[in-house]
Coordinates of C-alpha atoms in Angstrom, one line a residue:
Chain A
X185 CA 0.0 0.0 0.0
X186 CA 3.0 2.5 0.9
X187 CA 4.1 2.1 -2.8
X188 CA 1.1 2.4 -4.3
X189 CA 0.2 5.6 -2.3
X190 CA 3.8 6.9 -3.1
X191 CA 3.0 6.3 -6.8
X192 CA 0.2 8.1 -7.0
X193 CA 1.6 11.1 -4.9
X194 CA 3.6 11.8 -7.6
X195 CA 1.3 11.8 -9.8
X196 CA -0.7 14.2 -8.5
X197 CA 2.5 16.4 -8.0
X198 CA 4.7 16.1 -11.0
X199 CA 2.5 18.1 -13.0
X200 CA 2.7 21.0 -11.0
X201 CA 6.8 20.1 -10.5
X202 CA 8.5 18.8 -13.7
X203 CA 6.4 22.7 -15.7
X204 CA 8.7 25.2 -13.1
X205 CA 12.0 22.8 -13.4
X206 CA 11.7 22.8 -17.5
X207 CA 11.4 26.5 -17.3
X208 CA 14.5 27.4 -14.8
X209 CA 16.9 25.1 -17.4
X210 CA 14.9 26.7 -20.5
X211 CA 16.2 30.2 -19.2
X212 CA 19.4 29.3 -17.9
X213 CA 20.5 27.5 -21.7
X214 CA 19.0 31.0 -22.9
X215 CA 21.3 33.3 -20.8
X216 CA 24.1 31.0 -21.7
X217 CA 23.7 31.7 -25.5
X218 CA 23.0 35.1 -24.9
X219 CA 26.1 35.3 -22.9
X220 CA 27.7 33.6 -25.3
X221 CA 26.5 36.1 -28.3
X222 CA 27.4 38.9 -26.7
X223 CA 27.1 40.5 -22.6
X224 CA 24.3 42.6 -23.4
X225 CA 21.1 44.4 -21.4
X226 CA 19.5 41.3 -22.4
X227 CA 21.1 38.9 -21.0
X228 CA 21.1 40.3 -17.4
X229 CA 17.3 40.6 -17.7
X230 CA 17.4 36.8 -18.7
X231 CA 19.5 36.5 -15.6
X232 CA 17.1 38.6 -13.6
X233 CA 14.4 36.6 -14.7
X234 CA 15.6 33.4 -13.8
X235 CA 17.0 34.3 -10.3
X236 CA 13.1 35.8 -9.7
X237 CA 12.2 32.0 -10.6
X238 CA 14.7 31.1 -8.5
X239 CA 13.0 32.6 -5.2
X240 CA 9.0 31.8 -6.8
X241 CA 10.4 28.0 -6.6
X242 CA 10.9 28.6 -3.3
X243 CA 7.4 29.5 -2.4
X244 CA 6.2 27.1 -5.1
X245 CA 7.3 24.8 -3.2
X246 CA 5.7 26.1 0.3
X247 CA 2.4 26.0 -1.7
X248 CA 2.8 22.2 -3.2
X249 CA 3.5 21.4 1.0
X250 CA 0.1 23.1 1.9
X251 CA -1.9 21.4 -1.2
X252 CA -0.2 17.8 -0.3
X253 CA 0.0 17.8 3.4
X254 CA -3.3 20.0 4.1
X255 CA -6.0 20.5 1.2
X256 CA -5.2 16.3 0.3
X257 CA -5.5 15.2 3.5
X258 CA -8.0 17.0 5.3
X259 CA -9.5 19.1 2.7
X260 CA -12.7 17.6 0.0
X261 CA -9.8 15.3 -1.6
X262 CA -9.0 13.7 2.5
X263 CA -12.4 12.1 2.1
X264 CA -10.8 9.9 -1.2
X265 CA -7.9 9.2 0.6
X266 CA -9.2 8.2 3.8
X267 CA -11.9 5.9 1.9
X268 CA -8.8 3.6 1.2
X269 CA -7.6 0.9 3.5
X270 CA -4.1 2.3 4.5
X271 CA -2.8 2.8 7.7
X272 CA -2.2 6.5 8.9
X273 CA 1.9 5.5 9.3
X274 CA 1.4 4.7 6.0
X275 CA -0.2 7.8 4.3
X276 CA 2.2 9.9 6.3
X277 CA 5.3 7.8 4.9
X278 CA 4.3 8.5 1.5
X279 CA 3.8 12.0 2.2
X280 CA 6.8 12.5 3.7
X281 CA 8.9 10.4 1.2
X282 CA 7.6 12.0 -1.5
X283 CA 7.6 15.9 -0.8
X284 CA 11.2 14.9 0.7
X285 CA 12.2 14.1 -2.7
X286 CA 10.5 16.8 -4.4
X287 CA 12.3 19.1 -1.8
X288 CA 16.0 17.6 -3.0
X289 CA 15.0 17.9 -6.3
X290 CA 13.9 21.4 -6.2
X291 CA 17.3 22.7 -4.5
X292 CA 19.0 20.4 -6.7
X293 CA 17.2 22.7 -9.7
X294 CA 17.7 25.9 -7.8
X295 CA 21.3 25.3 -7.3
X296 CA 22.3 23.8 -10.8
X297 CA 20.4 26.5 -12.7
X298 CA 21.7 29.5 -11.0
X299 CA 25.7 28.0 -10.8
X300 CA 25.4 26.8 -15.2
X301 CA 24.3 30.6 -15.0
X302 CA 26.7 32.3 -12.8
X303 CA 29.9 30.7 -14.5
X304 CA 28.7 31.5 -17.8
X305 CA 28.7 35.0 -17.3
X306 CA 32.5 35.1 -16.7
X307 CA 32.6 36.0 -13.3
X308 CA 35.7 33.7 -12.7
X309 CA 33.8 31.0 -11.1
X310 CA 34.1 27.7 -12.8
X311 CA 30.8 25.5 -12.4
X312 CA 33.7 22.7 -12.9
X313 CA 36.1 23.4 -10.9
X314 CA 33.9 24.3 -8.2
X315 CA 32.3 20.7 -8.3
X316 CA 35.6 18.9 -8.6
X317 CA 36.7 20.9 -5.4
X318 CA 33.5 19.8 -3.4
X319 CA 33.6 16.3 -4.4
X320 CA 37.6 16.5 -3.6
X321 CA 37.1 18.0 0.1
X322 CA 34.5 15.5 0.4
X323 CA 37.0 12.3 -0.8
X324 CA 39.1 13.9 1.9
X325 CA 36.7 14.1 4.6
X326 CA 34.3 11.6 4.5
X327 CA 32.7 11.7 7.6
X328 CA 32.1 15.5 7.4
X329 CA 30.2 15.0 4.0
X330 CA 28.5 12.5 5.7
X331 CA 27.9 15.0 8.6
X332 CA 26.9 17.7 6.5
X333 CA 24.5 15.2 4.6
X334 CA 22.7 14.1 7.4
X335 CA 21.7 17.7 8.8
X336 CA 20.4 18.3 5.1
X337 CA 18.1 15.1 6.0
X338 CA 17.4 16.5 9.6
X339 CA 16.4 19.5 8.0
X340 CA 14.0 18.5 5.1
X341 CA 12.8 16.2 7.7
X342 CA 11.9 18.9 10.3
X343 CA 10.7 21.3 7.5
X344 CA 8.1 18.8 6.2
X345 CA 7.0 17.5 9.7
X346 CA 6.4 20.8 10.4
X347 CA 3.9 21.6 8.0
X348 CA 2.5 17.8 8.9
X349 CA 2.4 18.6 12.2
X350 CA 1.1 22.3 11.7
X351 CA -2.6 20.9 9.3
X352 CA -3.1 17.8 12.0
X353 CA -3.1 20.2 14.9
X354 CA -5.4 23.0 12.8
X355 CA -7.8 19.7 12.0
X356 CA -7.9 19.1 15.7
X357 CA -8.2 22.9 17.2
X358 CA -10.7 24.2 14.8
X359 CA -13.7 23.1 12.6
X360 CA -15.1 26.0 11.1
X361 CA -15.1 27.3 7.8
X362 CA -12.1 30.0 8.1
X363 CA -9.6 27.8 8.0
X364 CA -6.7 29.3 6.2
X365 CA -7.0 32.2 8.3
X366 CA -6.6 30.4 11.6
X367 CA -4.1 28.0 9.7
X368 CA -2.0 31.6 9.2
X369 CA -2.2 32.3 12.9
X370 CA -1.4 28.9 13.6
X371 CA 1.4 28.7 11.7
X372 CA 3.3 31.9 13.1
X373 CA 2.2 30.5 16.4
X374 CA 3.4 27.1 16.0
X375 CA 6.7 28.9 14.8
X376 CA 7.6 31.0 17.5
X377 CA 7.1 28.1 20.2
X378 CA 9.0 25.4 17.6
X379 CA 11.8 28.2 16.9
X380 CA 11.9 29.0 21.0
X381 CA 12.7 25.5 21.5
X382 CA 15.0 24.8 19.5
X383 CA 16.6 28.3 20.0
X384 CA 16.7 27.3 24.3
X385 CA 18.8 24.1 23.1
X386 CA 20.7 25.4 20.4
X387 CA 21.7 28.8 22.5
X388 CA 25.0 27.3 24.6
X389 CA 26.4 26.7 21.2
X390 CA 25.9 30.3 19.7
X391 CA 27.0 31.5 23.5
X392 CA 29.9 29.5 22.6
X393 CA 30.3 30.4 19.4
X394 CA 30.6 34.3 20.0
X395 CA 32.5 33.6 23.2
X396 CA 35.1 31.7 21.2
X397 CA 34.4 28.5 23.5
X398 CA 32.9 26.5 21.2
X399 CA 34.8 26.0 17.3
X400 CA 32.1 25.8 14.4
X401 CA 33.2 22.8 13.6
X402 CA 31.2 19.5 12.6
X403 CA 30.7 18.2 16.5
X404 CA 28.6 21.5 16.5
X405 CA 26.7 20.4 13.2
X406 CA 25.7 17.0 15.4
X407 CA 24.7 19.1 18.1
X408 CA 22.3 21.0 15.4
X409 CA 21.3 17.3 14.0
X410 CA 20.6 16.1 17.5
X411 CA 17.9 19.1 18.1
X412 CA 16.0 19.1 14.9
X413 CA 16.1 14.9 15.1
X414 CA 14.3 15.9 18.7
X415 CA 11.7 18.1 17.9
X416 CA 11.2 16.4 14.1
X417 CA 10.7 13.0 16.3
X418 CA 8.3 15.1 18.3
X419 CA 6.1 16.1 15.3
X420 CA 6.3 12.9 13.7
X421 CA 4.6 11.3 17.1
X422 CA 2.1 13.8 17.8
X423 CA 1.1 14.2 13.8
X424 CA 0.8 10.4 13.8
X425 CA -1.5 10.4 17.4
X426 CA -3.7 13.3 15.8
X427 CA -4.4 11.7 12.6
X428 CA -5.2 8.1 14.4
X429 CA -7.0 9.1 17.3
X430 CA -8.2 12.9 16.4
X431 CA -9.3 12.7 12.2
X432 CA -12.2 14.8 11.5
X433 CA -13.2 15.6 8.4
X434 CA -15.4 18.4 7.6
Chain B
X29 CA -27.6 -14.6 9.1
X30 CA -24.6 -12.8 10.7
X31 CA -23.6 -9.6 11.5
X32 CA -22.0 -6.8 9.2
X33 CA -21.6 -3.7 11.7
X34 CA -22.4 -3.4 15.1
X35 CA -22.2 -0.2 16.6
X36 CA -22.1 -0.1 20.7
X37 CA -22.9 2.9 22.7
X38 CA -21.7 5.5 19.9
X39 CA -21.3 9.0 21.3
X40 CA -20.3 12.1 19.2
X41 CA -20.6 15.7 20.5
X42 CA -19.6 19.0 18.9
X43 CA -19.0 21.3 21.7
X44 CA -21.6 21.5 23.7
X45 CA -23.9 19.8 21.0
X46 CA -24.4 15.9 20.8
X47 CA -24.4 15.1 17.4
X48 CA -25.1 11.3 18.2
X49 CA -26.0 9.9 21.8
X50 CA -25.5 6.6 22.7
X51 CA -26.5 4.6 19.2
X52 CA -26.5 0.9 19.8
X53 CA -27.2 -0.6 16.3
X54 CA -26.8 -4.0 14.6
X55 CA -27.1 -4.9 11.2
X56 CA -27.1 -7.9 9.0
X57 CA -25.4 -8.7 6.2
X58 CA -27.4 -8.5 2.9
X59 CA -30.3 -6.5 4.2
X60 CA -30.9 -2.9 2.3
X61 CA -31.0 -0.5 5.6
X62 CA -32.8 3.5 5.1
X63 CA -31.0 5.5 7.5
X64 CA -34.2 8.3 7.5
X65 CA -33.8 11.5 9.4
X66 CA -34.5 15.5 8.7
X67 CA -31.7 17.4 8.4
X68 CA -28.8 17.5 11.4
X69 CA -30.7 14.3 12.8
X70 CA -27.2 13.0 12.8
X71 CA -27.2 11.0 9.7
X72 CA -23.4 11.9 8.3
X73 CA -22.0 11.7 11.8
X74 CA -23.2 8.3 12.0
X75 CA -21.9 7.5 8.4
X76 CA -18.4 9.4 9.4
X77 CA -18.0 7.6 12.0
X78 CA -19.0 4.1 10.7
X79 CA -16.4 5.3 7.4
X80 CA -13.3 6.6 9.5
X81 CA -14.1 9.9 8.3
X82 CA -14.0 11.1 12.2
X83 CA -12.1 9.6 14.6
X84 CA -13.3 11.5 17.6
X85 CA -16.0 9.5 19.2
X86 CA -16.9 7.2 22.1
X87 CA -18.3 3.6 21.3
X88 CA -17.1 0.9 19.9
X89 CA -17.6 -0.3 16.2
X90 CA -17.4 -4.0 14.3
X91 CA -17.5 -4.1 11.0
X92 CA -17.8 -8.0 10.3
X93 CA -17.0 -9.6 13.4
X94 CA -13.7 -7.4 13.9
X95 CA -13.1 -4.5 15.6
X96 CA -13.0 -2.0 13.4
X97 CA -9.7 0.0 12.0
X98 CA -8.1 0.7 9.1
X99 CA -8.6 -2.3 7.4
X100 CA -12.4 -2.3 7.3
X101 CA -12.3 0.1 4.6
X102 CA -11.3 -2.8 2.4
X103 CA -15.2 -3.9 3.0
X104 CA -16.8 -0.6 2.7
X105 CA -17.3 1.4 -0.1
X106 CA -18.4 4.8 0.8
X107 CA -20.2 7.6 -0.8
X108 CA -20.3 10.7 0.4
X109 CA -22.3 13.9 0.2
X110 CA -19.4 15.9 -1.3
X111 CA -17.2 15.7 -4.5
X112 CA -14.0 14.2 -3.7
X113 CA -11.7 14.8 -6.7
X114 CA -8.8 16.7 -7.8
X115 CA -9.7 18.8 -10.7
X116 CA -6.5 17.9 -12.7
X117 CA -7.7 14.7 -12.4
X118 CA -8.5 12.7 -16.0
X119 CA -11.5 9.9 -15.5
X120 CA -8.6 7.3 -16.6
X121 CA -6.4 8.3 -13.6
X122 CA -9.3 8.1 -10.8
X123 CA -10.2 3.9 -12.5
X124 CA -6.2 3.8 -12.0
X125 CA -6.6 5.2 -8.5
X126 CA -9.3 3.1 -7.6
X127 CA -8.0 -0.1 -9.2
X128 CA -4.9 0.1 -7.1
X129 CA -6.1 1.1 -3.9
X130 CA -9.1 -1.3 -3.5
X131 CA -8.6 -5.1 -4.9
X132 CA -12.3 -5.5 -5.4
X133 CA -12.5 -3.0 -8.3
X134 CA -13.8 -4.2 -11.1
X135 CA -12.7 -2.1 -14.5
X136 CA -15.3 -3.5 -16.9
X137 CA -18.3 -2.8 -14.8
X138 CA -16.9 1.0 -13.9
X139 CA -16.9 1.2 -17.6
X140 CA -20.4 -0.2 -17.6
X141 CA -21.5 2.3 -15.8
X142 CA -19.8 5.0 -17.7
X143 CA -22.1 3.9 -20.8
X144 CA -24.8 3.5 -18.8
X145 CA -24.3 7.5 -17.2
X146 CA -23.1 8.6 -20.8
X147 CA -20.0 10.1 -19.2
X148 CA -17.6 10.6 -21.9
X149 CA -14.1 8.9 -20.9
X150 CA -10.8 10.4 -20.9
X151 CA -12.5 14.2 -20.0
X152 CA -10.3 16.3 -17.4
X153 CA -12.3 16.5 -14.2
X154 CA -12.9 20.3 -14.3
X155 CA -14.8 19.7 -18.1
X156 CA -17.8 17.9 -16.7
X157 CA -20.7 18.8 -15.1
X158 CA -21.8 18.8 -11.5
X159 CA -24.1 16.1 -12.1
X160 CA -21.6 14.0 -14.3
X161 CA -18.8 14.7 -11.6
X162 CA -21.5 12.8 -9.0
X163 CA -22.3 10.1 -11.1
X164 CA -18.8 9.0 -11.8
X165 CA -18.2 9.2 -8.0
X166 CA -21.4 6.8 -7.9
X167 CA -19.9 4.9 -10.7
X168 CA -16.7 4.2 -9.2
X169 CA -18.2 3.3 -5.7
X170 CA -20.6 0.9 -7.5
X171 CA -17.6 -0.8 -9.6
X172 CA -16.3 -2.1 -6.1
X173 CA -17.4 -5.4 -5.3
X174 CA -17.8 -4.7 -1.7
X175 CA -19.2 -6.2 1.9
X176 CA -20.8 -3.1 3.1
X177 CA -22.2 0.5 0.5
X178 CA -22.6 3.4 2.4
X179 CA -24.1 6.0 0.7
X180 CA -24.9 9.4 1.9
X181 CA -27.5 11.4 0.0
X182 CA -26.8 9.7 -3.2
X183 CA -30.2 11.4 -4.2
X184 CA -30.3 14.7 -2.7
X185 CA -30.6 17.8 -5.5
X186 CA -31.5 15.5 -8.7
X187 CA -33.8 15.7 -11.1
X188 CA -36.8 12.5 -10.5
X189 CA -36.0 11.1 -14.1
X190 CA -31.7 10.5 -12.8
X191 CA -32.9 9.6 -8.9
X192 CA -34.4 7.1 -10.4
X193 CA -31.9 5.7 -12.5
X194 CA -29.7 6.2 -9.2
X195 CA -32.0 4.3 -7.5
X196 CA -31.8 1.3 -9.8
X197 CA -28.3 1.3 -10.6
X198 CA -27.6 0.9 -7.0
X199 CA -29.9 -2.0 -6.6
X200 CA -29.0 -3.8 -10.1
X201 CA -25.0 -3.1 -9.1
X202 CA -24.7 -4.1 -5.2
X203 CA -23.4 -7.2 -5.0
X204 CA -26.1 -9.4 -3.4
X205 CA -24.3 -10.5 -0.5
X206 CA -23.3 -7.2 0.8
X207 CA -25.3 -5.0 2.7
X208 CA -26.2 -1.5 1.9
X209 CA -26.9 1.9 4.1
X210 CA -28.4 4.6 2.3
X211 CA -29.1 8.1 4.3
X212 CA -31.9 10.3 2.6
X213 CA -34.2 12.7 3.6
X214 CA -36.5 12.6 0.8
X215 CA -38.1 9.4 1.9
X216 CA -40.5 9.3 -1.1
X217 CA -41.0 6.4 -3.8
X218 CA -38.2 4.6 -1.5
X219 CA -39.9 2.7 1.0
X220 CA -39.9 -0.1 -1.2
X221 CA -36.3 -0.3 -1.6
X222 CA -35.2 -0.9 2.1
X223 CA -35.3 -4.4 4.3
X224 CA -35.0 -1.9 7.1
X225 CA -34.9 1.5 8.3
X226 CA -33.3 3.8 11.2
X227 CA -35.0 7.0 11.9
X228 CA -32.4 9.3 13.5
X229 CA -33.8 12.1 15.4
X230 CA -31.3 14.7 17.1
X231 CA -28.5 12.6 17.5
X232 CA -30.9 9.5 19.0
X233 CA -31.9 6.7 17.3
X234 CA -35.7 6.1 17.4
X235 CA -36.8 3.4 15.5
X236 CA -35.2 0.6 14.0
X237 CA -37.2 -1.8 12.6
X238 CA -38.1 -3.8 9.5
X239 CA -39.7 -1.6 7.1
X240 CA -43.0 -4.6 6.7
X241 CA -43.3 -4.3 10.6
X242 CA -42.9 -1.3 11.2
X243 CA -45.8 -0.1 8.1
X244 CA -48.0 -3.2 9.4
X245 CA -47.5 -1.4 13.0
X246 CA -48.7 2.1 11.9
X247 CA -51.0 1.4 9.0
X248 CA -49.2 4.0 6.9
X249 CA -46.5 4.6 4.4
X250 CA -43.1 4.9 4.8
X251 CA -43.2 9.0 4.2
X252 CA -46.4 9.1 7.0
X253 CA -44.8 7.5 9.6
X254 CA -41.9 9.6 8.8
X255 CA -43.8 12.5 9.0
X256 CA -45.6 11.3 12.2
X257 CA -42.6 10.1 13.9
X258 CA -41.0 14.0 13.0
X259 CA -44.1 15.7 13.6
X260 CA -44.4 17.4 10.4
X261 CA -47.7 17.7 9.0
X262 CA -49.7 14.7 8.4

């Protein structure tokens, strides 16, 4: 059942997905041959253009979290998906899995796009030597890659669980008709207590780190991982108690 | 003949409001059940909670002899009184949907029933009508060969001519084993459709009784007793 709700996650997302992606490469190729024609007006509009795209994939992507996690699950749509015989670890796996992936895919995009840009306009930054120097440090320093990989993970992870957490806990609070208006309020609330905590934890490290005490180094990164692992854990168990126990669909 | 659901001391309140108080109901497997009641009798609560739509209740539930959770769903296929689709959604990726989620879908009567509905296949979601967009929902809940239909209005805000058809396609399609709940509020030209009917009134449960006995017992129709038992005008 996992696979067959991961399936068709994606295809209710990749339409909305693969249309943004095609048009970040389109106008990156198109500032590189108008880079390569000549460095005119034109091709720092392209440029302008795509690094708008750039930050509208952002928010893209906050909107495609909202439509998969909230408006799928407990909007018209929830009543389709909660028809079918899958458990709620289940729904919530495929959820997660697949928005994760969208996620590494998008910054994979974001990041490609604007550095096939950026060292095509000849501002001494070679896309090529700049990967062959990453992937060198990394071949170096294995378990730091590795370090740095897993708080990427942590991270998605708490940034998706969040807005999981955020649409169970609106479901349970309120039932009445302005929802996106309380699910605002909820969401800077939810913020500023999520941020606070993590901010308590994470403050002897920052008191270290401007008192010279503590080296940014990658023990602090597992510090980091070991907060966001915390509170992510917590959403994951509360979002998974909510939807069992506390479903109600309008 | 054995139990399909049995629903002890089933308890739902919003706020201060009960929405369903204490419902103790059992019912048999291939019987055709009328769940009758005005409007906010407590009708869709029931259905919710009988569907896993809501999960905040007190009361326990069986749906055919196990306690009910997540598998159930397998055996019921549920109607509701909303539209449930994606509007980007084409008709060939809801059969897909459906085929994968639920093993007792049956492709060649869906498309059956698309002929029989004249819904035109391969159409985006957003390109039919109202009315086509609730018959395909009846379609695909009808291509299911399941234990237990629930269906919650499936005749509310049609024209006679398609209640009709309604009517009959969910007789002719049911499979004849399974049994069938069907919440209305327009009780008229059905009594002769339900083995037995639940008259839900504010959240209580009234009268549950086979529809012969309980029309032998007050010398009326189906839609007199219902207005007697709501005291509207007789």
């Amino acid at each position: 059942m996992l696979f067959k709700l991961i399936k068709h996650e994606f295809i209710a997302s990749y339409r909305t997905y693969l249309p943004v992606y095609v048009a970040m490469y389109a106008l990156a190729l198109l500032s590189f041959v108008s880079f390569q024609i000549s460095d005119n007006v034109f091709s720092y509009v392209l440029v302008a253009i795509l690094a708008l795209l750039e930050g509208a994939l952002g928010i893209f992507s906050v909107y495609n979290l909202v439509i998969s996690l909230g408006v799928r699950v407990y909007g018209k749509q929830g009543y389709l998906l909660m028809s079918i015989p899958a458990k709620t670890q289940e729904i919530m796996g495929a959820k997660y899995l697949v928005n994760f992936i969208w996620i590494l895919v998008s910054g994979f995009v974001m990041v490609s796009s604007l550095f096939l840009t950026i060292s095509m306009m000849g501002l001494g930054v070679n896309f090529h030597e700049l990967l062959s120097e990453l992937f060198y440090y990394l071949s170096l320093s294995f378990w730091d890659g590795l370090t740095i990989v897993i708080f990427l993970i942590v991270y998605i992870s708490y940034y998706i669980m969040f807005f999981m957490f955020l649409f169970a806990m609106l479901n349970l609070v309120y039932k009445g008709e302005k929802k996106i208006l309380y699910g605002v309020l909820l969401y800077f609330g939810l913020s500023m207590v999520i941020s606070s905590i993590i901010n308590a934890f994470s403050l002897p490290v920052l008191e270290g780190l401007i008192m010279g005490g503590i080296n940014w180094t990658i023990g602090t990164l597992w510090y980091e991982i070991l907060v966001y692992f915390t509170v992510t854990s917590a959403m994951t168990f509360f979002t998974y108690r909510f939807m069992k126990r506390k479903m109600e669909l309008n | 003949m054995s139990e399909m659901v049995r629903m002890e001391h089933i308890t739902k309140s919003y706020g201060l409001v009960d929405a369903l108080s204490d419902v103790n109901l059992t019912l048999e497997k291939g019987k055709i059940i009328g769940l009758l009641g005005p409007n906010g009798s407590g009708k869709t609560t029931l259905i919710k909670i009988l569907t896993g739509m809501t999960m905040q209740y007190s009361g326990k539930i069986w749906i055919d002899g196990k306690p009910w959770s997540s598998d159930s769903k397998a055996l019921i296929s549920y109607l509701p009184d909303q539209l449930y689709f994606d509007q980007w959604m084409k008709i060939q990726d809801l059969e897909n949907y459906f085929a994968d989620m639920f093993s007792d879908f049956n492709r060649l009567k869906f498309h059956d029933l698309l002929r029989k509905f004249r819904i035109e296949d391969r159409v985006y979601m957003k390109k039919l009508s109202k009315g086509n967009q609730e018959k395909l929902q009846l379609a695909l809940i009808l291509s299911r060969n399941a234990m237990l239909y629930i269906f919650d209005e499936p005749i509310g805000g049609v024209d006679p001519a398609l209640r009709q058809i309604i009517l009959d396609t969910i007789m002719e399609s049911k499979n004849t084993e399974a049994t069938v709940i069907l919440s209305t509020h327009q009780i008229y030209d059905v009594e002769e459709l339900f083995d037995e009917v639940i008259f839900l009134k504010e959240g209580k449960m009234i009268v549950h009784k086979e529809t012969k006995a309980l029309l032998a017992e007050t010398g009326k129709s189906l839609l007199d007793t219902f207005k007697e038992v709501f005291r509207y005008v007789v």
